């Protein structure tokens, strides 16, 4: 995996001793490798189109800095769509771009690629949807279009999204997840879930709390979180958690307080009934005597 210098440094600081797989980890099956490769960075075109592509990459890799008016937390697109949206099985942009327009049950309409991007701004970035003709949107679309150079339109590309994990043998458990988190995640993401920053730059993104994704985000559903975590975390040791551990730790982080769902109707129960009425969202349920969403930040 190619890390940017900031992350490589952070990993080096953590020390090699840590890079030992968790004991008892089942080495899960790795999904079929993607056959598509996006163009090299060096092949980025010059001229006005190249400028838009470069701006799009900058926004993607550091969203709070390059699109502050649309970002409500400290997350960047790159935190969940890793390696600048290039990494297969980390919901890469080259596989997404060629898959739209498409119907989404989340908003019950056919979405263009731009409308799909707006969704991640509103929920994952806890921000505001950039207008479809804004400079930010044009740049992100240019970058994604360029990454998908020579990809077939409408094809189902291997490596799209996060590989779907099988249902867990046992119901996801907060208690077991808490142990998985303490042993495999808190070193980087913090015991309080807030992540870590150095010199004003995010080194490890938060996984809950006010600077995290909100209750409307895809990652707040434990199936999406388990899929992402199993394929991509712990950073540098992806694939070392068992499927059960990934489900358990997903249930643990998605049982913590985070920003309110922007579709909030005024009541947690009504918001759950309208938007979260499924087994994967813990919003509005009671965990450890605490109604999730009631103390949303
Ligand atoms: C907190 C994690 C997170 C962040 C930050 C995030 N996303 Fe996403 N994104 C997801 C998840 C999870 C999904 C898929 C699950 C779903 O359907 O909601 C997704 C889906 C997408 C898709 C559709 C992928 C496909 O194959 O259909 C696009 C496009 C996308 N995101 C773009 C972005 C952009 C651009 C940004 C930054 C402005 C961003 N995302 C920030 C988590 C995130
Ligand atoms: C060595 C440090 C490290 C460890 C250990 C680690 N992560 Fe991460 N995690 C990161 C970094 C860095 C990113 C952002 C990836 C990027 O930008 O390329 C990230 C991203 C994430 C994200 C998506 C972004 C966000 O903040 O919501 C989630 C969720 C996540 N990690 C969960 C976990 C879980 C659960 C574990 C334990 C099983 C774990 N991580 C272990 C460093 C780590």
Tab-separated table of C-alpha atoms and ligand atoms in Angstrom:
chain	number	residue	atom	x	y	z
A	1	UNK	CA	0.000	0.000	0.000
A	2	UNK	CA	1.319	3.426	-0.939
A	3	UNK	CA	1.052	5.774	2.032
A	4	UNK	CA	1.456	9.503	1.874
A	5	UNK	CA	4.477	10.783	3.826
A	6	UNK	CA	2.328	12.025	6.732
A	7	UNK	CA	0.810	8.597	7.295
A	8	UNK	CA	4.048	6.751	6.653
A	9	UNK	CA	5.649	8.887	9.362
A	10	UNK	CA	2.777	8.233	11.742
A	11	UNK	CA	3.106	4.508	11.176
A	12	UNK	CA	6.864	4.629	11.685
A	13	UNK	CA	6.318	6.459	14.976
A	14	UNK	CA	4.006	3.735	16.138
A	15	UNK	CA	6.919	1.349	15.934
A	16	UNK	CA	7.358	-2.020	14.311
A	17	UNK	CA	6.551	-3.874	17.543
A	18	UNK	CA	2.927	-3.005	17.098
A	19	UNK	CA	2.809	-4.500	13.615
A	20	UNK	CA	2.022	-7.968	14.860
A	21	UNK	CA	-1.367	-9.368	13.872
A	22	UNK	CA	-3.861	-9.575	16.740
A	23	UNK	CA	-3.680	-12.989	18.380
A	24	UNK	CA	-6.305	-15.441	17.261
A	25	UNK	CA	-7.137	-13.389	14.166
A	26	UNK	CA	-8.657	-15.465	11.416
A	27	UNK	CA	-7.014	-14.590	8.125
A	28	UNK	CA	-10.109	-13.805	6.165
A	29	UNK	CA	-10.454	-14.464	2.489
A	30	UNK	CA	-9.303	-11.555	0.378
A	31	UNK	CA	-11.723	-10.557	-2.364
A	32	UNK	CA	-10.831	-11.092	-6.015
A	33	UNK	CA	-8.249	-8.491	-7.056
A	34	UNK	CA	-9.445	-5.634	-9.186
A	35	UNK	CA	-8.237	-5.815	-12.762
A	36	UNK	CA	-8.518	-2.079	-13.465
A	37	UNK	CA	-5.718	0.387	-12.756
A	38	UNK	CA	-6.396	4.117	-12.731
A	39	UNK	CA	-3.821	6.311	-14.533
A	40	UNK	CA	-0.570	7.233	-12.798
A	41	UNK	CA	-0.300	10.578	-11.081
A	42	UNK	CA	2.381	11.541	-13.632
A	43	UNK	CA	-0.136	11.131	-16.472
A	44	UNK	CA	-2.323	13.941	-15.136
A	45	UNK	CA	-3.019	16.260	-18.076
A	46	UNK	CA	-1.844	19.884	-18.276
A	47	UNK	CA	-4.063	22.861	-19.035
A	48	UNK	CA	-7.447	23.903	-17.664
A	49	UNK	CA	-8.798	20.334	-17.496
A	50	UNK	CA	-5.667	19.185	-15.658
A	51	UNK	CA	-6.097	22.091	-13.244
A	52	UNK	CA	-9.632	20.916	-12.452
A	53	UNK	CA	-8.419	17.324	-11.972
A	54	UNK	CA	-5.651	18.493	-9.612
A	55	UNK	CA	-8.050	20.670	-7.625
A	56	UNK	CA	-10.398	17.683	-7.385
A	57	UNK	CA	-7.595	15.530	-6.026
A	58	UNK	CA	-6.684	18.200	-3.475
A	59	UNK	CA	-10.305	18.452	-2.318
A	60	UNK	CA	-10.519	14.670	-2.131
A	61	UNK	CA	-7.364	14.298	-0.046
A	62	UNK	CA	-7.908	17.307	2.222
A	63	UNK	CA	-11.574	18.248	2.166
A	64	UNK	CA	-11.649	20.579	5.202
A	65	UNK	CA	-8.846	22.663	3.666
A	66	UNK	CA	-9.979	22.810	0.022
A	67	UNK	CA	-13.772	22.768	0.459
A	68	UNK	CA	-14.277	24.301	3.931
A	69	UNK	CA	-17.620	25.880	3.041
A	70	UNK	CA	-19.136	22.428	2.457
A	71	UNK	CA	-17.404	20.476	5.238
A	72	UNK	CA	-18.706	20.238	8.802
A	73	UNK	CA	-16.135	17.895	10.351
A	74	UNK	CA	-12.441	17.127	10.006
A	75	UNK	CA	-12.829	14.151	7.653
A	76	UNK	CA	-11.587	13.992	4.075
A	77	UNK	CA	-13.046	11.847	1.303
A	78	UNK	CA	-9.714	10.009	1.304
A	79	UNK	CA	-10.269	8.743	4.879
A	80	UNK	CA	-12.985	6.352	3.678
A	81	UNK	CA	-12.097	6.123	-0.035
A	82	UNK	CA	-8.433	5.453	0.526
A	83	UNK	CA	-5.337	6.343	-1.513
A	84	UNK	CA	-7.078	9.291	-3.101
A	85	UNK	CA	-10.043	7.200	-4.216
A	86	UNK	CA	-7.744	4.780	-6.060
A	87	UNK	CA	-7.761	1.776	-3.726
A	88	UNK	CA	-9.856	-1.215	-4.837
A	89	UNK	CA	-12.315	-2.439	-2.157
A	90	UNK	CA	-12.149	0.971	-0.490
A	91	UNK	CA	-15.007	2.308	-2.622
A	92	UNK	CA	-12.738	3.687	-5.392
A	93	UNK	CA	-13.918	6.598	-7.546
A	94	UNK	CA	-12.961	4.912	-10.864
A	95	UNK	CA	-15.512	2.164	-10.201
A	96	UNK	CA	-18.159	4.589	-8.954
A	97	UNK	CA	-17.910	7.132	-11.755
A	98	UNK	CA	-18.915	4.686	-14.489
A	99	UNK	CA	-21.832	3.302	-12.408
A	100	UNK	CA	-24.013	6.454	-12.470
A	101	UNK	CA	-26.732	7.579	-13.081
A	102	UNK	CA	-28.294	4.939	-10.843
A	103	UNK	CA	-31.332	4.499	-8.615
A	104	UNK	CA	-30.707	4.895	-4.850
A	105	UNK	CA	-33.174	3.606	-2.322
A	106	UNK	CA	-31.773	6.106	0.213
A	107	UNK	CA	-33.458	9.038	-1.557
A	108	UNK	CA	-35.758	7.010	-3.817
A	109	UNK	CA	-34.675	8.560	-7.097
A	110	UNK	CA	-32.207	8.150	-9.914
A	111	UNK	CA	-29.015	9.954	-8.868
A	112	UNK	CA	-26.350	11.386	-11.136
A	113	UNK	CA	-22.751	10.970	-9.990
A	114	UNK	CA	-22.813	14.584	-8.799
A	115	UNK	CA	-25.919	13.954	-6.698
A	116	UNK	CA	-24.183	10.913	-5.185
A	117	UNK	CA	-21.231	13.135	-4.226
A	118	UNK	CA	-23.643	15.599	-2.617
A	119	UNK	CA	-24.811	12.776	-0.338
A	120	UNK	CA	-21.315	12.156	1.040
A	121	UNK	CA	-20.912	15.901	1.736
A	122	UNK	CA	-24.191	16.108	3.621
A	123	UNK	CA	-23.737	12.967	5.713
A	124	UNK	CA	-20.150	11.635	5.741
A	125	UNK	CA	-18.654	15.147	5.806
A	126	UNK	CA	-21.481	16.418	8.038
A	127	UNK	CA	-21.548	19.460	5.753
A	128	UNK	CA	-23.571	21.030	2.970
A	129	UNK	CA	-24.122	19.745	-0.541
A	130	UNK	CA	-22.097	21.818	-3.025
A	131	UNK	CA	-24.275	23.046	-5.921
A	132	UNK	CA	-23.952	20.776	-8.959
A	133	UNK	CA	-22.350	23.547	-11.045
A	134	UNK	CA	-19.965	24.710	-8.286
A	135	UNK	CA	-16.187	24.704	-8.738
A	136	UNK	CA	-15.856	22.063	-6.001
A	137	UNK	CA	-18.285	19.702	-7.716
A	138	UNK	CA	-16.794	20.227	-11.184
A	139	UNK	CA	-13.323	19.519	-9.762
A	140	UNK	CA	-14.351	16.320	-7.945
A	141	UNK	CA	-16.185	15.070	-11.033
A	142	UNK	CA	-13.178	15.883	-13.241
A	143	UNK	CA	-10.879	13.981	-10.888
A	144	UNK	CA	-13.174	10.931	-10.779
A	145	UNK	CA	-13.690	11.020	-14.553
A	146	UNK	CA	-9.919	11.095	-15.050
A	147	UNK	CA	-9.338	8.229	-12.590
A	148	UNK	CA	-11.778	6.128	-14.601
A	149	UNK	CA	-9.924	6.695	-17.927
A	150	UNK	CA	-10.608	3.659	-20.183
A	151	UNK	CA	-13.027	2.060	-17.719
A	152	UNK	CA	-16.147	0.710	-19.428
A	153	UNK	CA	-19.328	2.710	-18.772
A	154	UNK	CA	-22.029	0.827	-16.938
A	155	UNK	CA	-19.831	-2.201	-16.242
A	156	UNK	CA	-19.792	-3.842	-12.814
A	157	UNK	CA	-16.158	-3.350	-11.900
A	158	UNK	CA	-14.322	-5.674	-9.526
A	159	UNK	CA	-13.164	-3.679	-6.507
A	160	UNK	CA	-16.184	-1.336	-6.406
A	161	UNK	CA	-17.496	-0.382	-2.984
A	162	UNK	CA	-16.456	-2.314	0.119
A	163	UNK	CA	-16.605	-6.112	-0.192
A	164	UNK	CA	-19.774	-7.399	1.478
A	165	UNK	CA	-19.063	-9.395	4.605
A	166	UNK	CA	-21.118	-12.479	5.338
A	167	UNK	CA	-23.583	-12.213	8.201
A	168	UNK	CA	-21.819	-12.757	11.531
A	169	UNK	CA	-22.167	-16.106	13.283
A	170	UNK	CA	-23.207	-14.299	16.456
A	171	UNK	CA	-25.144	-11.028	16.712
A	172	UNK	CA	-22.696	-8.086	16.770
A	173	UNK	CA	-21.749	-7.313	20.354
A	174	UNK	CA	-20.892	-3.937	21.897
A	175	UNK	CA	-18.949	-5.636	24.692
A	176	UNK	CA	-16.784	-7.750	22.381
A	177	UNK	CA	-16.396	-4.761	20.044
A	178	UNK	CA	-15.092	-2.653	22.895
A	179	UNK	CA	-12.291	-5.183	23.424
A	180	UNK	CA	-11.489	-5.343	19.693
A	181	UNK	CA	-11.359	-1.533	19.641
A	182	UNK	CA	-9.056	-1.259	22.645
A	183	UNK	CA	-6.663	-3.843	21.212
A	184	UNK	CA	-6.641	-2.873	17.532
A	185	UNK	CA	-7.907	0.648	16.991
A	186	UNK	CA	-7.579	2.991	19.942
A	187	UNK	CA	-3.840	3.416	19.451
A	188	UNK	CA	-4.603	5.514	16.353
A	189	UNK	CA	-8.248	6.566	16.701
A	190	UNK	CA	-8.013	7.275	20.449
A	191	UNK	CA	-9.796	5.787	23.454
A	192	UNK	CA	-12.368	8.592	23.042
A	193	UNK	CA	-12.736	7.991	19.284
A	194	UNK	CA	-11.548	11.494	18.432
A	195	UNK	CA	-8.483	10.460	16.430
A	196	UNK	CA	-5.309	12.527	16.491
A	197	UNK	CA	-3.994	15.672	14.863
A	198	UNK	CA	-0.493	17.128	14.639
A	199	UNK	CA	0.307	20.726	13.716
A	200	UNK	CA	-3.325	21.342	12.828
A	201	UNK	CA	-3.479	18.428	10.347
A	202	UNK	CA	-5.492	15.258	10.928
A	203	UNK	CA	-3.173	12.270	11.259
A	204	UNK	CA	-5.785	9.758	12.402
A	205	UNK	CA	-9.427	10.661	11.708
A	206	UNK	CA	-12.055	10.510	14.429
A	207	UNK	CA	-14.515	7.613	14.392
A	208	UNK	CA	-17.092	9.195	16.692
A	209	UNK	CA	-17.789	12.528	18.386
A	210	UNK	CA	-18.477	15.977	16.950
A	211	UNK	CA	-15.805	15.776	14.223
A	212	UNK	CA	-16.989	12.457	12.834
A	213	UNK	CA	-19.573	11.385	10.241
A	214	UNK	CA	-23.167	12.066	11.248
A	215	UNK	CA	-26.103	9.741	11.956
A	216	UNK	CA	-27.270	9.893	8.341
A	217	UNK	CA	-23.951	8.638	6.910
A	218	UNK	CA	-23.475	5.242	5.275
A	219	UNK	CA	-20.719	4.490	7.792
A	220	UNK	CA	-23.206	4.838	10.675
A	221	UNK	CA	-24.886	1.629	9.461
A	222	UNK	CA	-22.955	-1.260	10.964
A	223	UNK	CA	-22.981	-3.362	7.784
A	224	UNK	CA	-21.176	-0.620	5.818
A	225	UNK	CA	-18.767	0.013	8.701
A	226	UNK	CA	-18.020	-3.708	9.097
A	227	UNK	CA	-17.405	-4.045	5.345
A	228	UNK	CA	-15.061	-1.035	5.300
A	229	UNK	CA	-13.227	-2.050	8.468
A	230	UNK	CA	-12.732	-5.669	7.464
A	231	UNK	CA	-11.246	-4.718	4.086
A	232	UNK	CA	-9.207	-1.679	5.178
A	233	UNK	CA	-8.490	-1.582	8.930
A	234	UNK	CA	-6.388	-1.688	11.049
A	235	UNK	CA	-4.364	0.538	8.725
A	236	UNK	CA	-1.466	-1.502	7.371
A	237	UNK	CA	-2.970	-4.738	8.713
A	238	UNK	CA	-6.130	-4.981	6.625
A	239	UNK	CA	-7.614	-8.457	6.562
A	240	UNK	CA	-6.313	-9.492	9.990
A	241	UNK	CA	-9.629	-9.091	11.830
A	242	UNK	CA	-12.076	-11.957	11.627
A	243	UNK	CA	-15.479	-11.147	10.143
A	244	UNK	CA	-16.987	-11.421	13.625
A	245	UNK	CA	-14.443	-8.950	15.040
A	246	UNK	CA	-15.234	-6.495	12.225
A	247	UNK	CA	-18.991	-6.702	12.955
A	248	UNK	CA	-18.403	-6.345	16.692
A	249	UNK	CA	-16.136	-3.320	16.424
A	250	UNK	CA	-18.496	-1.718	13.874
A	251	UNK	CA	-21.334	-2.107	16.390
A	252	UNK	CA	-19.130	-0.556	19.068
A	253	UNK	CA	-18.131	2.579	17.133
A	254	UNK	CA	-21.644	3.004	15.740
A	255	UNK	CA	-23.033	2.938	19.301
A	256	UNK	CA	-21.280	6.202	20.210
A	257	UNK	CA	-22.488	9.787	20.010
A	258	UNK	CA	-21.985	11.655	16.752
A	259	UNK	CA	-23.584	14.617	14.940
A	260	UNK	CA	-27.336	14.514	14.428
A	261	UNK	CA	-28.881	13.159	11.220
A	262	UNK	CA	-29.544	16.311	9.128
A	263	UNK	CA	-32.933	14.792	8.209
A	264	UNK	CA	-33.911	14.931	11.928
A	265	UNK	CA	-37.648	15.458	12.216
A	266	UNK	CA	-37.598	16.793	15.784
A	267	UNK	CA	-37.934	13.410	17.471
A	268	UNK	CA	-35.431	10.570	17.612
A	269	UNK	CA	-38.172	7.929	17.512
A	270	UNK	CA	-39.830	9.479	14.445
A	271	UNK	CA	-36.469	9.932	12.714
A	272	UNK	CA	-35.649	6.295	13.370
A	273	UNK	CA	-39.030	5.186	12.031
A	274	UNK	CA	-38.616	7.264	8.879
A	275	UNK	CA	-34.928	6.771	8.004
A	276	UNK	CA	-33.375	4.086	10.226
A	277	UNK	CA	-35.961	1.381	10.391
A	278	UNK	CA	-33.552	-1.515	9.831
A	279	UNK	CA	-31.294	-3.832	11.821
A	280	UNK	CA	-28.070	-2.134	10.681
A	281	UNK	CA	-28.740	1.299	12.156
A	282	UNK	CA	-28.527	1.603	15.917
A	283	UNK	CA	-29.869	5.178	15.825
A	284	UNK	CA	-32.751	5.543	18.288
A	285	UNK	CA	-31.987	2.255	20.013
A	286	UNK	CA	-30.903	2.054	23.651
A	287	UNK	CA	-27.321	0.938	24.271
A	288	UNK	CA	-26.020	0.847	27.849
A	289	UNK	CA	-29.050	2.831	28.996
A	290	UNK	CA	-28.364	5.577	26.444
A	291	UNK	CA	-30.708	6.399	23.535
A	292	UNK	CA	-28.474	6.828	20.489
A	293	UNK	CA	-29.150	10.099	18.687
A	294	UNK	CA	-30.718	11.763	21.736
A	295	UNK	CA	-27.429	13.403	22.723
A	296	UNK	CA	-26.349	13.927	19.131
A	297	UNK	CA	-23.588	16.520	18.946
B	1	LIG	C1	-16.934	8.569	6.858
B	1	LIG	C2	-16.588	7.911	5.643
B	1	LIG	C3	-16.811	8.620	4.322
B	1	LIG	C4	-16.359	9.846	3.915
B	1	LIG	C5	-15.573	10.858	4.720
B	1	LIG	C6	-16.785	10.008	2.540
B	1	LIG	N1	-17.469	8.901	2.140
B	1	LIG	FE1	-18.167	8.529	0.276
B	1	LIG	N2	-18.980	6.768	0.920
B	1	LIG	C7	-18.880	6.274	2.193
B	1	LIG	C8	-19.646	5.050	2.296
B	1	LIG	C9	-19.771	4.196	3.546
B	1	LIG	C10	-20.202	4.819	1.023
B	1	LIG	C11	-21.065	3.648	0.559
B	1	LIG	C12	-22.188	3.314	1.429
B	1	LIG	C13	-23.466	4.002	1.115
B	1	LIG	O1	-24.193	3.535	0.243
B	1	LIG	O2	-23.767	5.034	1.758
B	1	LIG	C14	-19.764	5.932	0.181
B	1	LIG	C15	-20.098	6.065	-1.154
B	1	LIG	C16	-19.590	7.048	-1.993
B	1	LIG	C17	-19.790	7.091	-3.413
B	1	LIG	C18	-20.538	6.046	-4.236
B	1	LIG	C19	-19.629	4.877	-4.519
B	1	LIG	C20	-20.214	3.863	-5.472
B	1	LIG	O3	-19.488	2.959	-5.881
B	1	LIG	O4	-21.394	3.970	-5.813
B	1	LIG	C21	-19.139	8.191	-3.877
B	1	LIG	C22	-19.052	8.643	-5.312
B	1	LIG	C23	-18.547	8.857	-2.746
B	1	LIG	N3	-18.838	8.138	-1.605
B	1	LIG	C24	-17.805	10.027	-2.788
B	1	LIG	C25	-17.304	10.695	-1.667
B	1	LIG	C26	-16.645	11.983	-1.723
B	1	LIG	C27	-16.368	12.788	-2.979
B	1	LIG	C28	-16.329	12.311	-0.444
B	1	LIG	C29	-15.708	13.585	0.070
B	1	LIG	C30	-16.401	14.811	-0.263
B	1	LIG	C31	-16.744	11.204	0.403
B	1	LIG	N4	-17.339	10.255	-0.378
B	1	LIG	C32	-16.541	11.135	1.767
B	1	LIG	C33	-18.150	6.808	3.217
B	1	LIG	C34	-17.520	8.048	3.194
B	2	LIG	C1	-2.150	2.509	12.454
B	2	LIG	C2	-3.259	3.417	12.709
B	2	LIG	C3	-4.662	2.905	12.580
B	2	LIG	C4	-5.224	1.821	13.202
B	2	LIG	C5	-4.564	0.852	14.169
B	2	LIG	C6	-6.602	1.790	12.795
B	2	LIG	N1	-6.874	2.820	11.948
B	2	LIG	FE1	-8.689	3.283	11.158
B	2	LIG	N2	-7.825	4.742	10.060
B	2	LIG	C7	-6.507	5.138	10.141
B	2	LIG	C8	-6.264	6.164	9.131
B	2	LIG	C9	-4.953	6.896	8.897
B	2	LIG	C10	-7.467	6.326	8.443
B	2	LIG	C11	-7.719	7.211	7.237
B	2	LIG	C12	-7.261	6.453	5.993
B	2	LIG	C13	-6.728	7.312	4.903
B	2	LIG	O1	-6.971	8.518	4.899
B	2	LIG	O2	-6.034	6.741	4.026
B	2	LIG	C14	-8.443	5.450	9.075
B	2	LIG	C15	-9.790	5.395	8.721
B	2	LIG	C16	-10.755	4.739	9.456
B	2	LIG	C17	-12.199	4.891	9.302
B	2	LIG	C18	-12.902	5.784	8.309
B	2	LIG	C19	-12.710	7.249	8.610
B	2	LIG	C20	-13.343	7.681	9.908
B	2	LIG	O3	-12.613	8.238	10.737
B	2	LIG	O4	-14.531	7.450	10.141
B	2	LIG	C21	-12.799	4.063	10.213
B	2	LIG	C22	-14.278	3.876	10.436
B	2	LIG	C23	-11.733	3.359	10.893
B	2	LIG	N3	-10.518	3.801	10.430
B	2	LIG	C24	-11.938	2.381	11.853
B	2	LIG	C25	-10.899	1.654	12.427
B	2	LIG	C26	-11.116	0.509	13.288
B	2	LIG	C27	-12.454	-0.035	13.710
B	2	LIG	C28	-9.871	0.061	13.642
B	2	LIG	C29	-9.537	-1.154	14.488
B	2	LIG	C30	-10.034	-2.415	14.009
B	2	LIG	C31	-8.892	0.934	13.021
B	2	LIG	N4	-9.554	1.870	12.285
B	2	LIG	C32	-7.520	0.834	13.216
B	2	LIG	C33	-5.567	4.655	11.017
B	2	LIG	C34	-5.719	3.536	11.793
